Tab-separated table of C-alpha atoms in Angstrom:
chain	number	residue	atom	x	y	z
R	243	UNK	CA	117.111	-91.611	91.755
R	244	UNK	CA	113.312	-91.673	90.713
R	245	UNK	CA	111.319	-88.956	90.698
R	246	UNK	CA	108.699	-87.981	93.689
R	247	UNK	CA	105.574	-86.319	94.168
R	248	UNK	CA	106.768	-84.066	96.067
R	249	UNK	CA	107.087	-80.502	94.805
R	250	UNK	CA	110.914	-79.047	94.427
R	251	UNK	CA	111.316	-75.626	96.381
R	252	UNK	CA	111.141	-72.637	94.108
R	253	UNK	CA	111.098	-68.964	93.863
R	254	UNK	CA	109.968	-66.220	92.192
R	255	UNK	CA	113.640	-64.725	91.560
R	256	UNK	CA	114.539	-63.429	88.075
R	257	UNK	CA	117.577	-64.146	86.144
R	258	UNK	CA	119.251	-61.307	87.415
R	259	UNK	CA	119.920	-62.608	90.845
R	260	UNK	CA	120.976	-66.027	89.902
R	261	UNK	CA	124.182	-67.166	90.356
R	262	UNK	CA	125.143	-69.757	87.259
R	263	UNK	CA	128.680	-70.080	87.937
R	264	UNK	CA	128.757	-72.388	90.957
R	265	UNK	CA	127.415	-75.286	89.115
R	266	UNK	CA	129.260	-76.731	85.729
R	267	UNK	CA	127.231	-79.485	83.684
R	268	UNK	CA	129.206	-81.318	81.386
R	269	UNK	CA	129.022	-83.375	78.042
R	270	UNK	CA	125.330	-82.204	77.114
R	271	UNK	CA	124.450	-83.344	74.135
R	272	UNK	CA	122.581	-80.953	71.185
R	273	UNK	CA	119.740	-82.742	70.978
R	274	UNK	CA	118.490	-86.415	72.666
R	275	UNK	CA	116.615	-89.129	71.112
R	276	UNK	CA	113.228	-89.294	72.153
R	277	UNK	CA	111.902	-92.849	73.998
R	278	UNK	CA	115.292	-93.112	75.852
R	279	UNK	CA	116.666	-92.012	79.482
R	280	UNK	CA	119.233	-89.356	79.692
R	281	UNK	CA	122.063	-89.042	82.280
R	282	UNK	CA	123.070	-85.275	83.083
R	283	UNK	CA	126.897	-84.558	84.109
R	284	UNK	CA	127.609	-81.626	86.126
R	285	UNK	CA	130.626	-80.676	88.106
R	286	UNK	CA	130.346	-78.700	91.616
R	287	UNK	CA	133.017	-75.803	92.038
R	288	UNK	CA	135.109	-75.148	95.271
R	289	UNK	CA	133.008	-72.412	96.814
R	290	UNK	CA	129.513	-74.609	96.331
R	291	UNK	CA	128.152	-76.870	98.781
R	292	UNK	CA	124.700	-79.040	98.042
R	293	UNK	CA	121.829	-79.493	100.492
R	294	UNK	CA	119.906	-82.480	100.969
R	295	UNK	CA	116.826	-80.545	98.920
R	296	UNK	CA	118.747	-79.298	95.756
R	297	UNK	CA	117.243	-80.466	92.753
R	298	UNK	CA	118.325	-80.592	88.840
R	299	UNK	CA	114.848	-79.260	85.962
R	300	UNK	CA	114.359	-79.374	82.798
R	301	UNK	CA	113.522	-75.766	81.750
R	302	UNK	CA	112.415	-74.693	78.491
R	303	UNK	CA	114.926	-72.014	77.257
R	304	UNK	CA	112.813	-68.297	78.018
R	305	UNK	CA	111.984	-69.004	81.749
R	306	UNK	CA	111.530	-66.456	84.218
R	307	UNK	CA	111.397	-68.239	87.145
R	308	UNK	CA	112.240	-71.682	88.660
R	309	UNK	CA	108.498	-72.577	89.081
R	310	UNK	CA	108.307	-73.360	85.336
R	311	UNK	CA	110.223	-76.207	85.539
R	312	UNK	CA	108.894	-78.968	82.767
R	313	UNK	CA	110.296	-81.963	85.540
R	314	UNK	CA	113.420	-82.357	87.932
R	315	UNK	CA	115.371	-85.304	89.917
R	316	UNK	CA	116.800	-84.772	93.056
R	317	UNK	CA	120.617	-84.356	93.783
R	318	UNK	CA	122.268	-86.879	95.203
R	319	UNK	CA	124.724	-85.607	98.459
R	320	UNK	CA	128.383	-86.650	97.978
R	321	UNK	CA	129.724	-88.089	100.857
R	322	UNK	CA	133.285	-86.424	101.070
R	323	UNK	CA	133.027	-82.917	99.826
R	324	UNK	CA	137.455	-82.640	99.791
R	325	UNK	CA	137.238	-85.653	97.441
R	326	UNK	CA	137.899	-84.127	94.395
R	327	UNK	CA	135.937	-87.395	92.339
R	328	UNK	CA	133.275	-85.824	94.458
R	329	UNK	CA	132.723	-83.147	92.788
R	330	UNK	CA	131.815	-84.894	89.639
R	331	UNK	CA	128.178	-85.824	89.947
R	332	UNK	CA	125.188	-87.193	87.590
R	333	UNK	CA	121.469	-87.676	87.886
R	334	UNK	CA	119.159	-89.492	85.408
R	335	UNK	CA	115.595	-88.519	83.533
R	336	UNK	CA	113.893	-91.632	82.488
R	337	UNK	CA	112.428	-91.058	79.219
R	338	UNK	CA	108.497	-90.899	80.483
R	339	UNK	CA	108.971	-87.775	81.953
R	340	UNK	CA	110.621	-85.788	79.446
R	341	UNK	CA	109.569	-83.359	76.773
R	342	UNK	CA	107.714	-84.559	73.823
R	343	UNK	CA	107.810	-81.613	71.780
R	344	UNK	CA	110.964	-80.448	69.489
R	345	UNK	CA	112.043	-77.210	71.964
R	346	UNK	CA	114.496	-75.597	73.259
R	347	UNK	CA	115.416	-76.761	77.232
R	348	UNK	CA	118.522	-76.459	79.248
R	349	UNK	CA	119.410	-78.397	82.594
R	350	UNK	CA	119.340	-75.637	85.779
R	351	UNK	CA	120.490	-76.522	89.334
R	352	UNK	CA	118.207	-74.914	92.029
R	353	UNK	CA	119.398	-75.143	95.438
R	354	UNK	CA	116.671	-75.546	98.248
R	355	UNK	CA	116.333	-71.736	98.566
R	356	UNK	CA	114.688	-72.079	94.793
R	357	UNK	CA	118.236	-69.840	93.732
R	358	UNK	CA	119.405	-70.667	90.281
R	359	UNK	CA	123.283	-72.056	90.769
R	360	UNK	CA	124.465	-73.401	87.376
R	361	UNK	CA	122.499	-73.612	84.046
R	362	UNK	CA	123.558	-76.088	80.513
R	363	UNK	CA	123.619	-74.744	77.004
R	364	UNK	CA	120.044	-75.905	75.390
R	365	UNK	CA	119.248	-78.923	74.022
R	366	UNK	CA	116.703	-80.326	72.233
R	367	UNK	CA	114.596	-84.027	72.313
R	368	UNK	CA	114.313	-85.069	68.585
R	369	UNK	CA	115.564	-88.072	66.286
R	370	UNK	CA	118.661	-87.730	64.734
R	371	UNK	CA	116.642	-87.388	61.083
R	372	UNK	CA	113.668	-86.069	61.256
R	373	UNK	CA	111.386	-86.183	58.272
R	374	UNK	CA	109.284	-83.953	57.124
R	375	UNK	CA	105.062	-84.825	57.950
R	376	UNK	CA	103.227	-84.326	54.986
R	377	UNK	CA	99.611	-82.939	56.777
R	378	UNK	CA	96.856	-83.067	54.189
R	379	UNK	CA	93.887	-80.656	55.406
R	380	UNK	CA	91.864	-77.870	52.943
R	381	UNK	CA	92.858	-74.822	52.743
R	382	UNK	CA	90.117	-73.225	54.151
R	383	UNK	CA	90.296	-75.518	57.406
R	384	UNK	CA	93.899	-74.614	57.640
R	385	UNK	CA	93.627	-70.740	57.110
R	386	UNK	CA	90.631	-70.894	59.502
R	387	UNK	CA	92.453	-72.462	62.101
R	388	UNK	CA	95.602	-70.640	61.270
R	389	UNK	CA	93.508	-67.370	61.851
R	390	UNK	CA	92.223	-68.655	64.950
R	391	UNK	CA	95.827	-69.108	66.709
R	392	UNK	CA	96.627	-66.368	65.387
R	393	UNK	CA	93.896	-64.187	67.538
R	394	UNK	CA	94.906	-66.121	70.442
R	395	UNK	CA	98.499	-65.389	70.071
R	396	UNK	CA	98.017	-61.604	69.514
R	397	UNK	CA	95.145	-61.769	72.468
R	398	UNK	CA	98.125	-63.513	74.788
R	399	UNK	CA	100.315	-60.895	73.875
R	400	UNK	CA	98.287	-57.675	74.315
R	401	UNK	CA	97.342	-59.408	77.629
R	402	UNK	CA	100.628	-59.868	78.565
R	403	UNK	CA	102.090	-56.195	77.475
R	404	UNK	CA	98.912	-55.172	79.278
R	405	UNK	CA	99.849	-56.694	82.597
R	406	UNK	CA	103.799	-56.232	82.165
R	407	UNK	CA	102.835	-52.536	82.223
R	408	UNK	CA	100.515	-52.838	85.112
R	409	UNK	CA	103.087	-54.722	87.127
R	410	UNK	CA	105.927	-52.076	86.418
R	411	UNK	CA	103.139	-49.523	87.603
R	412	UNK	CA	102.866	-51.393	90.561
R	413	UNK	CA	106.383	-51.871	91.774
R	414	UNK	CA	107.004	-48.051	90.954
R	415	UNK	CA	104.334	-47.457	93.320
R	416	UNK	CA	105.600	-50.143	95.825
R	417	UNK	CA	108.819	-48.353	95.718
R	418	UNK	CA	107.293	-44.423	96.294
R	419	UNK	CA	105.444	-46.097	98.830
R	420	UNK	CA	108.963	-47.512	100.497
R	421	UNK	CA	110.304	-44.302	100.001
R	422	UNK	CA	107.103	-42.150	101.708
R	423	UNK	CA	107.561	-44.883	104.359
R	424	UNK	CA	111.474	-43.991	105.076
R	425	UNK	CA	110.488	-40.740	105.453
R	426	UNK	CA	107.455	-40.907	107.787
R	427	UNK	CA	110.059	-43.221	109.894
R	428	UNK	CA	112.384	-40.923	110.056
R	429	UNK	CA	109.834	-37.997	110.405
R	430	UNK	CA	108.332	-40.215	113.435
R	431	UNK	CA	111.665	-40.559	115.530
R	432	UNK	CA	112.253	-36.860	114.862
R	433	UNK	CA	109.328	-36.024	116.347
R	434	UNK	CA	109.491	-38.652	119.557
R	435	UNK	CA	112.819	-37.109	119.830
R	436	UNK	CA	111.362	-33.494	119.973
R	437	UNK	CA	108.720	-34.665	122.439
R	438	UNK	CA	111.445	-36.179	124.590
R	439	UNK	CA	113.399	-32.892	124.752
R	440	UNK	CA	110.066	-30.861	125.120
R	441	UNK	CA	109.593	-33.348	127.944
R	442	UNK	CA	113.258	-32.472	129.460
R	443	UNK	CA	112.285	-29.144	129.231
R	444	UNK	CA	109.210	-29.151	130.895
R	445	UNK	CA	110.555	-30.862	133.466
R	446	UNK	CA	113.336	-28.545	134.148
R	447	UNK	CA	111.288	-25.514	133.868
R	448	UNK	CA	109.048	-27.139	136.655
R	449	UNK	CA	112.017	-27.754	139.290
R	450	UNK	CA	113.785	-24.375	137.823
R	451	UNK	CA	111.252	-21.484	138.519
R	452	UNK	CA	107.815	-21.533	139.876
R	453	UNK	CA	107.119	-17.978	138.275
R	454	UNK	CA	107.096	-19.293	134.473
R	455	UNK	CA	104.067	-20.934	135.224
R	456	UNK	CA	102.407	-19.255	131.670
R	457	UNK	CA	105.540	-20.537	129.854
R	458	UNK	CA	104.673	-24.337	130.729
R	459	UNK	CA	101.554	-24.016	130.409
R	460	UNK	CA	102.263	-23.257	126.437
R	461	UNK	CA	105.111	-26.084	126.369
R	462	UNK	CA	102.239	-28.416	127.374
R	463	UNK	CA	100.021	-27.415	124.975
R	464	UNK	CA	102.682	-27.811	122.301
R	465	UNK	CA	103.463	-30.804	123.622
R	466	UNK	CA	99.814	-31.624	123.068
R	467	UNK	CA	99.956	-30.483	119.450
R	468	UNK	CA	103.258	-32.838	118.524
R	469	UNK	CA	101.183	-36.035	120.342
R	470	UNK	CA	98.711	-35.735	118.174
R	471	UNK	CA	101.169	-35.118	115.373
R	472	UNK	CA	102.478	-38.175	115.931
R	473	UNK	CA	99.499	-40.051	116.040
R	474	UNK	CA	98.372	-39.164	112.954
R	475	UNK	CA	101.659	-40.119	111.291
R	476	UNK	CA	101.347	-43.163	112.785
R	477	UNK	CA	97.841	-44.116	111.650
R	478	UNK	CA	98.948	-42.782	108.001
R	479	UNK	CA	101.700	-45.486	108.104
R	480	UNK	CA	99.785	-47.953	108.982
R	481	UNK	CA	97.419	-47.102	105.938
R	482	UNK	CA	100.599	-47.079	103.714
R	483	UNK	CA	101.360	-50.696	104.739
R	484	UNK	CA	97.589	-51.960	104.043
R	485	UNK	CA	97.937	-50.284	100.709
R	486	UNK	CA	101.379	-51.699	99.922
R	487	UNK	CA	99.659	-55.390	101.047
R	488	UNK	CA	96.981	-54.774	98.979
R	489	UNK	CA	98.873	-54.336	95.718
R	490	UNK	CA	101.413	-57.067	96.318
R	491	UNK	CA	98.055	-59.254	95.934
R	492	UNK	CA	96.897	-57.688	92.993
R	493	UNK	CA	100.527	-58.510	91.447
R	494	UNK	CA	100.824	-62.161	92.705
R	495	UNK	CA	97.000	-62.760	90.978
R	496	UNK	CA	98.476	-60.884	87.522
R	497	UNK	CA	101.181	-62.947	87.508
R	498	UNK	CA	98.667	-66.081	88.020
R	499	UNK	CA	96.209	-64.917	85.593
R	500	UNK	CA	99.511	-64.624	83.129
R	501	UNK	CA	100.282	-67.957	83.485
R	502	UNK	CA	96.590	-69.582	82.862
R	503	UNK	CA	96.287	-67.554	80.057
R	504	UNK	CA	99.414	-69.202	78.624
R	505	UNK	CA	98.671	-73.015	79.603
R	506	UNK	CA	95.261	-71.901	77.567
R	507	UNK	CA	97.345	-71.219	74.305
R	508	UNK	CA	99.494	-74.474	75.145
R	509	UNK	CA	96.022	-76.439	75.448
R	510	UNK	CA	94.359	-74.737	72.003
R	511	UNK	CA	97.672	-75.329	70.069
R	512	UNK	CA	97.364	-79.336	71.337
R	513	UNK	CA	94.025	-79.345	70.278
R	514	UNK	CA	94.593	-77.932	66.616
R	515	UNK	CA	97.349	-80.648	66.563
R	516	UNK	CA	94.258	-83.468	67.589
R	517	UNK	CA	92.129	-81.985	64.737
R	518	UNK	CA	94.880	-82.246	62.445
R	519	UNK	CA	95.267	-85.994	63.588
R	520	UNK	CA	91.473	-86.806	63.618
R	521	UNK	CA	91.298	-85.013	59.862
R	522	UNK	CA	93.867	-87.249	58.369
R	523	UNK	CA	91.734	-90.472	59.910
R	524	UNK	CA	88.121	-89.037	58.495
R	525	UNK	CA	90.038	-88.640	54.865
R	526	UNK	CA	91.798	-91.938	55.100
R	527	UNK	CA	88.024	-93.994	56.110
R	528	UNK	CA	86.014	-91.794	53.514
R	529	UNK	CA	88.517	-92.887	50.945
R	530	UNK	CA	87.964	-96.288	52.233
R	531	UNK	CA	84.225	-96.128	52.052
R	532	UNK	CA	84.812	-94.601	48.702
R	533	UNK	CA	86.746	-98.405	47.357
R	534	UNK	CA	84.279	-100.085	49.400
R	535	UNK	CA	81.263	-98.381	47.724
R	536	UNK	CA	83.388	-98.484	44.087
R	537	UNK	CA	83.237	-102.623	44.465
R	538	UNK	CA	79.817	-102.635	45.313
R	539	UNK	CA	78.927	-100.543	41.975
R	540	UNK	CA	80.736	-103.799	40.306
R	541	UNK	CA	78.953	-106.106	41.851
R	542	UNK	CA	75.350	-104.805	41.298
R	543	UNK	CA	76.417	-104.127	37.619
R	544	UNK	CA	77.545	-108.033	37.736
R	545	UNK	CA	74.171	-108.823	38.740
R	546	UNK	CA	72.624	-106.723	36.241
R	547	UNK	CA	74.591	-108.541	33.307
R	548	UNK	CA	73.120	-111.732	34.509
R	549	UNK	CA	69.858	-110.708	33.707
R	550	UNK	CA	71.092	-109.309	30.457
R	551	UNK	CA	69.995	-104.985	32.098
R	552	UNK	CA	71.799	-102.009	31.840
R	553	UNK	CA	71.628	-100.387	35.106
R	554	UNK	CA	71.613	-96.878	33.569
R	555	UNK	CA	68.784	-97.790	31.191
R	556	UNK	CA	66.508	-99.314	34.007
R	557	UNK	CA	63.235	-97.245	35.109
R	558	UNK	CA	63.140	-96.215	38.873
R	559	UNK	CA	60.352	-97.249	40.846
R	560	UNK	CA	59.654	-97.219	43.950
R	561	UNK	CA	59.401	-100.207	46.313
R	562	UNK	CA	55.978	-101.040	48.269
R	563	UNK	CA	58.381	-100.686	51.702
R	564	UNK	CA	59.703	-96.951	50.575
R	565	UNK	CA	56.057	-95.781	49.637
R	566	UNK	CA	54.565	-96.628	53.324
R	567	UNK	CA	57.238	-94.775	54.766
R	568	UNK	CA	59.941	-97.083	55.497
R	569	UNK	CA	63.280	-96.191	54.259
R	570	UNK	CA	65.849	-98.273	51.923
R	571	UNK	CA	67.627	-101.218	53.026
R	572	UNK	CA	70.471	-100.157	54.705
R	573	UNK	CA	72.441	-103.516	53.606
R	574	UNK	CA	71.916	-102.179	49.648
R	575	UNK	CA	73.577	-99.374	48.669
R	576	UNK	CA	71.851	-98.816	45.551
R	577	UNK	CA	69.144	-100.947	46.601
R	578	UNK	CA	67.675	-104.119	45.237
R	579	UNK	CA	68.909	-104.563	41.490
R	580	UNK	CA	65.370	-106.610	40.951
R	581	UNK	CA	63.055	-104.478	42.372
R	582	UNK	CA	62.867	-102.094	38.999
R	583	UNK	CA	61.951	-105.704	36.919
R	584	UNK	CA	58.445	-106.370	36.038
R	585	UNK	CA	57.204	-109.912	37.233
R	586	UNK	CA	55.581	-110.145	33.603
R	587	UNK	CA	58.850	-109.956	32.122
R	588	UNK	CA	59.450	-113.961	32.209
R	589	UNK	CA	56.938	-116.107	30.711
R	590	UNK	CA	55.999	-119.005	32.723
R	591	UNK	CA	55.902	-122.720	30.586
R	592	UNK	CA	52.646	-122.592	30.437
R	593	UNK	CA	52.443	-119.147	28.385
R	594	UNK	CA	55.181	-120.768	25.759
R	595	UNK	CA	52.933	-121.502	22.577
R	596	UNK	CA	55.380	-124.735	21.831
R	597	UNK	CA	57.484	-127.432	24.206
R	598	UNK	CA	60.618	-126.212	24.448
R	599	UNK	CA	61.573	-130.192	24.201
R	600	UNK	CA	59.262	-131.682	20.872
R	601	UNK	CA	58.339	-128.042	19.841
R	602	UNK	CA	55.093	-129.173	19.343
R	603	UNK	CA	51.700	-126.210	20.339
R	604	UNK	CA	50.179	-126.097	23.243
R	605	UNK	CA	46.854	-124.772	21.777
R	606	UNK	CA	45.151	-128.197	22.023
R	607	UNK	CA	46.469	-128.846	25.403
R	608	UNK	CA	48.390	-131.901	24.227
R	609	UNK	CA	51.957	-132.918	24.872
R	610	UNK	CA	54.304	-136.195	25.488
R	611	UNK	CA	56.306	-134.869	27.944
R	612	UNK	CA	55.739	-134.717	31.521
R	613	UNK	CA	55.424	-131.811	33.834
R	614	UNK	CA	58.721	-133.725	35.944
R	615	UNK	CA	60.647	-133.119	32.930
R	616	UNK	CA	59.151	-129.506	32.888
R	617	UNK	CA	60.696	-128.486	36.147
R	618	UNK	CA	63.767	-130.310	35.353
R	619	UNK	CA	64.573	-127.497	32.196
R	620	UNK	CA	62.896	-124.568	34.651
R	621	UNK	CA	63.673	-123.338	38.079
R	622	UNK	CA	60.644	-121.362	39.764
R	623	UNK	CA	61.173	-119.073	42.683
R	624	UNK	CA	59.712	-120.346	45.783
R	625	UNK	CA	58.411	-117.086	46.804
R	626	UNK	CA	57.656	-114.977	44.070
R	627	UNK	CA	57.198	-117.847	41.599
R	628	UNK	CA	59.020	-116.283	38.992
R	629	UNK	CA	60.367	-118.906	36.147
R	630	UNK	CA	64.026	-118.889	35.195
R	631	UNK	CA	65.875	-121.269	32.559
R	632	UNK	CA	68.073	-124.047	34.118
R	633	UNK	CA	71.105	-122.387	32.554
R	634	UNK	CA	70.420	-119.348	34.522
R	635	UNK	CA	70.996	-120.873	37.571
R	636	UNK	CA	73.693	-117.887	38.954
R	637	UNK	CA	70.798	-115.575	38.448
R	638	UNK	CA	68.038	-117.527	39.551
R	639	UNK	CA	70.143	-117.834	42.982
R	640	UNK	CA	70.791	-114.107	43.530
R	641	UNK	CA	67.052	-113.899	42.815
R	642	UNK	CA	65.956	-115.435	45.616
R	643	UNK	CA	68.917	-113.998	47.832
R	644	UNK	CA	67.451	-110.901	47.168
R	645	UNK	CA	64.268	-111.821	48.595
R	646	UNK	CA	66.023	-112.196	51.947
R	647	UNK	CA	67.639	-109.226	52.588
């Protein structure tokens, strides 16, 4: 039987009135594994007899009333009552709709007068091994927030001692106001029945004897006197019951009040949970960023080594693009490794006093070898035209790729 929109009918009767006798439920488990549907068993006694709109809840052990139900499945009718099979009946939660958390619940029947007929022992929805969740958070975030539920909790609760207190207030006054009531009621027909016999009275005195015309002329005006008597009475009862109206609203938006302020604490307590969560991810990727930045502190000092620098011992200076105002290259994280190097710190084959080849001078301008075989032992940068030795071709190349980020 799947689950409707449809609202079950409920009530605002407390525990006190229920009757949890006339419904048995059977096998219940001590706990249930999340993720999976659960069948409830229940057994109907002799005296009980379903309607088409009873209906089983899940109730989370402490409720005061059957409109805190967490979700419910309709009953199913059995068809032959004096079948005794009959009375052994079952109705299934699929696992979407239950609890998530690791409470307390208990199955209730509610018949379709929203009156309790037959509650389960609790239960709870949790694996059959939990481990324990290691949450890694500082100490001052978790003292802060720990402080901060704390308020709310204590708020909740002075809130609802506050209003628990009101309400009793209120019903004692409900009930003076029941009792006052009785007793105008009664006053009232005491009074109609006085004017009645006045009445009877008058009536006789007027057919009796025409000479005790002084004597009904005071029963009238008594009369008179217990008329307006009994309007007034009547007009203060019908101020009692506008009073006793008004304060039945005042409890009913108490008792709503009472309840937002608790699906508030439910809501902050989900949301420390979330911060929890969304703390664990930010330590997990700064940790990341952390390996990721650790490999790129290899990788410049790699680069350094080509060129034979420490990167410790190199002078900062700052690039032509930082001193106009642009920022660093995002790509770099510790910036271009060849931006601190002088461009006079390679010599360029023409400064060399000897061939590198013959070793003979340059200083009369005269060598064997060609300028081909020049460029064949050199590799110039195309853009910066810096000179590097064939051998140094690693270097040469990261040279240049620095050129184009």
């Amino acid at each position: 039987m799947e689950q409707t929109i449809e609202d079950p009918p409920t009530s605002a009767v407390l525990l006190d009135h229920c009757h949890f006798s006339q419904v048995i439920f059977n096998s219940v488990e001590k706990f249930y594994v999340p993720g999976g549907d659960i069948t409830c068993y229940y057994t109907l006694t002799q005296h009980f007899i379903p309607r088409r709109k009873d209906w089983i809840g899940i109730f989370r052990v402490g409720w005061k009333t059957t409109r805190e139900y967490y979700t419910f499945m309709w009953v199913t009718l059995p068809i032959d009552l004096k079948d005794e099979s009959a009375k052994q009946q079952e109705v299934q939660f699929k696992a979407y709709y239950l609890p998530k958390d690791d409470e307390y619940y208990q199955f209730c029947y509610v018949d379709q007068d929203g009156v309790v007929r037959g509650a389960s022992i609790p239960f709870q929805f949790r694996p059959e091994n939990e481990e324990d969740i290691l949450v890694v958070t500082t100490q001052e975030e978790l003292e802060t927030l720990q402080n901060i539920n704390k308020n709310l909790e204590q708020k909740v609760k002075e809130q609802k001692d506050c209003w628990e207190a009101e309400v009793h207030q209120l019903k004692e006054q409900n009930q003076k106001m029941s009792s006052e009531n009785e007793k105008m009621g009664r006053r009232v027909d005491q009074l109609q029945a006085q004017l009645s016999t006045q009445e009877k009275e008058m009536e006789e005195l007027i057919q009796g004897d025409q000479d005790k015309t002084e004597q009904l002329e005071q029963l009238k005006k008594e009369n008179g006197q217990l008329f307006l008597s009994l309007t007034e009475q009547t007009e203060h009862q019908k101020t009692l019951k506008q009073t006793m109206e008004e304060m039945k609203r005042k409890e009913t938006t108490i008792v709503k009040r009472q309840q937002e302020l608790m699906d508030e604490n439910v809501d902050l307590s989900r949301r420390l949970s979330e911060n929890k969560i969304l703390y664990d991810a930010l330590q997990k990727e700064k940790e990341n960023v952390e390996r990721e930045n650790d490999l790129l502190k290899r990788d410049n000092s790699r680069l350094l080594s080509y060129m034979g620098l420490d990167f410790d011992s190199l002078p900062y200076q700052v690039p032509a693009a930082d001193q106009e105002g642009a920022g660093p290259n995002p790509q770099l994280v510790y910036g271009n490794p060849y931006s601190g190097i002088q461009e006079s710190s390679s010599r360029s084959p023409l400064s060399i006093k000897k061939c590198p080849i013959c070793k003979s001078d340059f200083d009369d301008g005269i060598c064997d070898h060609t300028l081909e075989q020049m460029q064949a032992l050199y590799l110039s940068c195309p853009i910066c035209d810096k000179i590097f030795p064939a051998e140094e071709k690693q270097i040469f190349e990261d040279h240049v790729f620095c050129h184009s980020i």
